[in-house]
Amino acid sequence: QVQLVESGGGSVQAGGSLRLSCTASRYTYSSSCMGWFRQAPGKEREGVAAIYRRTGNTYYASSVKGRFTISQDIAKNTVYLQMNSLTPEDTAMYYCAYGNAIYRDYVLTSKEYTYWGQGTQVTVSS
């Protein structure tokens, strides 16, 4: 079992920045992957970014590439999502997720992940 605890959400004006954090209780495999997903009311959950623990390779949705950065602090079992140039379209509940042995073509696919955090709300006003 892996517990994930997110923090860092909040309200910000368009053009602003936020940094989300997600701390995992443990990592069970070196091939683990951490992802950030978001879900706005009435919309499907969308993969935003992902990072492999062992290699540090990162992947982004086209909607956030160049604005969001995912990173990790292995010693702290923590993954971050730095979000810059936020727009109202980024408003959503953001979730972090943990999975093992996810093929890179599916790192932004929610069903590939086993454990999920409780979510943190991000609201961007115009």
PDB file of C-alpha atoms in Angstrom:
ATOM      1  CA  GLN A   1       0.000   0.000   0.000  1.00  0.00           C
ATOM      2  CA  VAL A   2       1.242   3.476  -0.865  1.00  0.00           C
ATOM      3  CA  GLN A   3      -0.267   6.620   0.596  1.00  0.00           C
ATOM      4  CA  LEU A   4       0.025   9.854  -1.344  1.00  0.00           C
ATOM      5  CA  VAL A   5      -0.437  13.256   0.220  1.00  0.00           C
ATOM      6  CA  GLU A   6      -0.765  16.329  -1.992  1.00  0.00           C
ATOM      7  CA  SER A   7      -0.426  19.946  -1.034  1.00  0.00           C
ATOM      8  CA  GLY A   8       0.047  23.344  -2.611  1.00  0.00           C
ATOM      9  CA  GLY A   9      -3.234  24.009  -4.342  1.00  0.00           C
ATOM     10  CA  GLY A  10      -5.043  27.296  -4.048  1.00  0.00           C
ATOM     11  CA  SER A  11      -6.423  30.255  -5.917  1.00  0.00           C
ATOM     12  CA  VAL A  12      -4.390  32.449  -8.215  1.00  0.00           C
ATOM     13  CA  GLN A  13      -4.984  34.995 -10.937  1.00  0.00           C
ATOM     14  CA  ALA A  14      -4.311  34.226 -14.567  1.00  0.00           C
ATOM     15  CA  GLY A  15      -0.623  34.426 -15.350  1.00  0.00           C
ATOM     16  CA  GLY A  16       0.326  33.386 -11.852  1.00  0.00           C
ATOM     17  CA  SER A  17       2.140  30.332 -10.555  1.00  0.00           C
ATOM     18  CA  LEU A  18       1.595  27.534  -8.081  1.00  0.00           C
ATOM     19  CA  ARG A  19       3.672  24.576  -6.981  1.00  0.00           C
ATOM     20  CA  LEU A  20       2.044  21.321  -6.015  1.00  0.00           C
ATOM     21  CA  SER A  21       3.747  18.681  -3.908  1.00  0.00           C
ATOM     22  CA  CYS A  22       3.012  15.006  -3.500  1.00  0.00           C
ATOM     23  CA  THR A  23       4.736  12.857  -0.913  1.00  0.00           C
ATOM     24  CA  ALA A  24       4.568   9.081  -1.115  1.00  0.00           C
ATOM     25  CA  SER A  25       4.725   6.916   1.988  1.00  0.00           C
ATOM     26  CA  ARG A  26       7.095   4.575   0.176  1.00  0.00           C
ATOM     27  CA  TYR A  27       8.188   3.361  -3.208  1.00  0.00           C
ATOM     28  CA  THR A  28       7.762  -0.326  -3.798  1.00  0.00           C
ATOM     29  CA  TYR A  29       9.674  -0.666  -7.055  1.00  0.00           C
ATOM     30  CA  SER A  30      12.531   1.161  -8.738  1.00  0.00           C
ATOM     31  CA  SER A  31      10.485   1.149 -11.937  1.00  0.00           C
ATOM     32  CA  SER A  32       7.815   3.292 -10.342  1.00  0.00           C
ATOM     33  CA  CYS A  33       6.288   6.295 -12.004  1.00  0.00           C
ATOM     34  CA  MET A  34       4.525   9.282 -10.513  1.00  0.00           C
ATOM     35  CA  GLY A  35       1.951  11.233 -12.428  1.00  0.00           C
ATOM     36  CA  TRP A  36      -0.137  14.357 -12.024  1.00  0.00           C
ATOM     37  CA  PHE A  37      -3.692  14.335 -13.293  1.00  0.00           C
ATOM     38  CA  ARG A  38      -6.477  16.858 -13.188  1.00  0.00           C
ATOM     39  CA  GLN A  39     -10.211  16.822 -13.448  1.00  0.00           C
ATOM     40  CA  ALA A  40     -12.468  19.786 -14.007  1.00  0.00           C
ATOM     41  CA  PRO A  41     -16.219  19.609 -13.294  1.00  0.00           C
ATOM     42  CA  GLY A  42     -18.012  17.770 -16.063  1.00  0.00           C
ATOM     43  CA  LYS A  43     -14.790  16.679 -17.736  1.00  0.00           C
ATOM     44  CA  GLU A  44     -12.795  13.488 -17.809  1.00  0.00           C
ATOM     45  CA  ARG A  45      -9.628  13.097 -15.811  1.00  0.00           C
ATOM     46  CA  GLU A  46      -6.653  14.302 -17.831  1.00  0.00           C
ATOM     47  CA  GLY A  47      -3.021  13.289 -17.525  1.00  0.00           C
ATOM     48  CA  VAL A  48      -0.848  16.372 -17.044  1.00  0.00           C
ATOM     49  CA  ALA A  49       2.698  15.214 -16.358  1.00  0.00           C
ATOM     50  CA  ALA A  50       4.633  12.151 -15.260  1.00  0.00           C
ATOM     51  CA  ILE A  51       8.122  11.266 -14.113  1.00  0.00           C
ATOM     52  CA  TYR A  52       9.969   7.991 -13.763  1.00  0.00           C
ATOM     53  CA  ARG A  53      11.690   7.588 -10.416  1.00  0.00           C
ATOM     54  CA  ARG A  54      14.776   5.763 -11.658  1.00  0.00           C
ATOM     55  CA  THR A  55      15.574   7.725 -14.817  1.00  0.00           C
ATOM     56  CA  GLY A  56      13.946  11.065 -14.061  1.00  0.00           C
ATOM     57  CA  ASN A  57      12.447  11.066 -17.557  1.00  0.00           C
ATOM     58  CA  THR A  58       9.472  13.379 -17.792  1.00  0.00           C
ATOM     59  CA  TYR A  59       6.375  13.530 -19.956  1.00  0.00           C
ATOM     60  CA  TYR A  60       3.801  16.269 -20.439  1.00  0.00           C
ATOM     61  CA  ALA A  61       0.417  16.801 -21.962  1.00  0.00           C
ATOM     62  CA  SER A  62       0.556  19.175 -24.891  1.00  0.00           C
ATOM     63  CA  SER A  63      -1.774  21.570 -23.063  1.00  0.00           C
ATOM     64  CA  VAL A  64       0.811  22.226 -20.347  1.00  0.00           C
ATOM     65  CA  LYS A  65       4.139  21.689 -22.087  1.00  0.00           C
ATOM     66  CA  GLY A  66       6.377  24.688 -21.628  1.00  0.00           C
ATOM     67  CA  ARG A  67       4.342  25.968 -18.676  1.00  0.00           C
ATOM     68  CA  PHE A  68       4.406  23.091 -16.179  1.00  0.00           C
ATOM     69  CA  THR A  69       7.452  21.273 -14.839  1.00  0.00           C
ATOM     70  CA  ILE A  70       7.415  17.984 -12.944  1.00  0.00           C
ATOM     71  CA  SER A  71      10.371  17.151 -10.737  1.00  0.00           C
ATOM     72  CA  GLN A  72      11.256  14.873  -7.868  1.00  0.00           C
ATOM     73  CA  ASP A  73      13.224  14.757  -4.662  1.00  0.00           C
ATOM     74  CA  ILE A  74      13.993  11.076  -4.230  1.00  0.00           C
ATOM     75  CA  ALA A  75      15.338  11.473  -0.719  1.00  0.00           C
ATOM     76  CA  LYS A  76      12.016  12.971   0.338  1.00  0.00           C
ATOM     77  CA  ASN A  77       9.835  10.629  -1.741  1.00  0.00           C
ATOM     78  CA  THR A  78       8.258  13.788  -3.107  1.00  0.00           C
ATOM     79  CA  VAL A  79       7.201  14.866  -6.568  1.00  0.00           C
ATOM     80  CA  TYR A  80       6.489  18.470  -7.492  1.00  0.00           C
ATOM     81  CA  LEU A  81       4.484  20.158 -10.190  1.00  0.00           C
ATOM     82  CA  GLN A  82       5.548  23.720 -10.860  1.00  0.00           C
ATOM     83  CA  MET A  83       2.786  25.473 -12.745  1.00  0.00           C
ATOM     84  CA  ASN A  84       3.511  28.784 -14.449  1.00  0.00           C
ATOM     85  CA  SER A  85       1.495  31.053 -16.728  1.00  0.00           C
ATOM     86  CA  LEU A  86      -1.712  29.622 -15.367  1.00  0.00           C
ATOM     87  CA  THR A  87      -4.961  30.224 -17.212  1.00  0.00           C
ATOM     88  CA  PRO A  88      -8.588  29.701 -16.152  1.00  0.00           C
ATOM     89  CA  GLU A  89      -8.542  26.526 -18.262  1.00  0.00           C
ATOM     90  CA  ASP A  90      -6.110  25.051 -15.721  1.00  0.00           C
ATOM     91  CA  THR A  91      -8.762  25.212 -13.014  1.00  0.00           C
ATOM     92  CA  ALA A  92      -9.365  21.681 -11.751  1.00  0.00           C
ATOM     93  CA  MET A  93      -8.818  19.236  -8.941  1.00  0.00           C
ATOM     94  CA  TYR A  94      -5.266  17.978  -9.263  1.00  0.00           C
ATOM     95  CA  TYR A  95      -4.328  14.461  -8.229  1.00  0.00           C
ATOM     96  CA  CYS A  96      -1.026  12.709  -7.957  1.00  0.00           C
ATOM     97  CA  ALA A  97      -0.802   9.028  -8.703  1.00  0.00           C
ATOM     98  CA  TYR A  98       1.669   6.191  -8.328  1.00  0.00           C
ATOM     99  CA  GLY A  99       2.186   3.249 -10.609  1.00  0.00           C
ATOM    100  CA  ASN A 100       4.735   0.590 -11.435  1.00  0.00           C
ATOM    101  CA  ALA A 101       6.222  -0.531 -14.732  1.00  0.00           C
ATOM    102  CA  ILE A 102       4.135   1.807 -16.869  1.00  0.00           C
ATOM    103  CA  TYR A 103       5.150   1.884 -20.495  1.00  0.00           C
ATOM    104  CA  ARG A 104       6.087   5.392 -21.540  1.00  0.00           C
ATOM    105  CA  ASP A 105       3.305   5.597 -24.133  1.00  0.00           C
ATOM    106  CA  TYR A 106       0.791   5.255 -21.292  1.00  0.00           C
ATOM    107  CA  VAL A 107       2.294   7.411 -18.554  1.00  0.00           C
ATOM    108  CA  LEU A 108      -0.506   9.957 -18.903  1.00  0.00           C
ATOM    109  CA  THR A 109      -3.232   7.293 -18.834  1.00  0.00           C
ATOM    110  CA  SER A 110      -5.007   7.225 -15.493  1.00  0.00           C
ATOM    111  CA  LYS A 111      -5.938   3.528 -15.548  1.00  0.00           C
ATOM    112  CA  GLU A 112      -2.252   2.603 -15.503  1.00  0.00           C
ATOM    113  CA  TYR A 113      -1.864   3.980 -11.973  1.00  0.00           C
ATOM    114  CA  THR A 114      -2.586   2.066  -8.811  1.00  0.00           C
ATOM    115  CA  TYR A 115      -2.542   4.566  -5.977  1.00  0.00           C
ATOM    116  CA  TRP A 116      -4.047   8.026  -5.855  1.00  0.00           C
ATOM    117  CA  GLY A 117      -3.901  11.016  -3.590  1.00  0.00           C
ATOM    118  CA  GLN A 118      -6.947  12.836  -2.282  1.00  0.00           C
ATOM    119  CA  GLY A 119      -6.544  15.746  -4.656  1.00  0.00           C
ATOM    120  CA  THR A 120      -5.847  19.442  -4.251  1.00  0.00           C
ATOM    121  CA  GLN A 121      -7.914  22.194  -5.825  1.00  0.00           C
ATOM    122  CA  VAL A 122      -6.381  24.716  -8.205  1.00  0.00           C
ATOM    123  CA  THR A 123      -8.516  27.696  -9.166  1.00  0.00           C
ATOM    124  CA  VAL A 124      -7.337  30.290 -11.671  1.00  0.00           C
ATOM    125  CA  SER A 125      -9.350  33.462 -12.069  1.00  0.00           C
ATOM    126  CA  SER A 126      -9.269  35.754 -15.075  1.00  0.00           C
TER     127      SER A 126
END
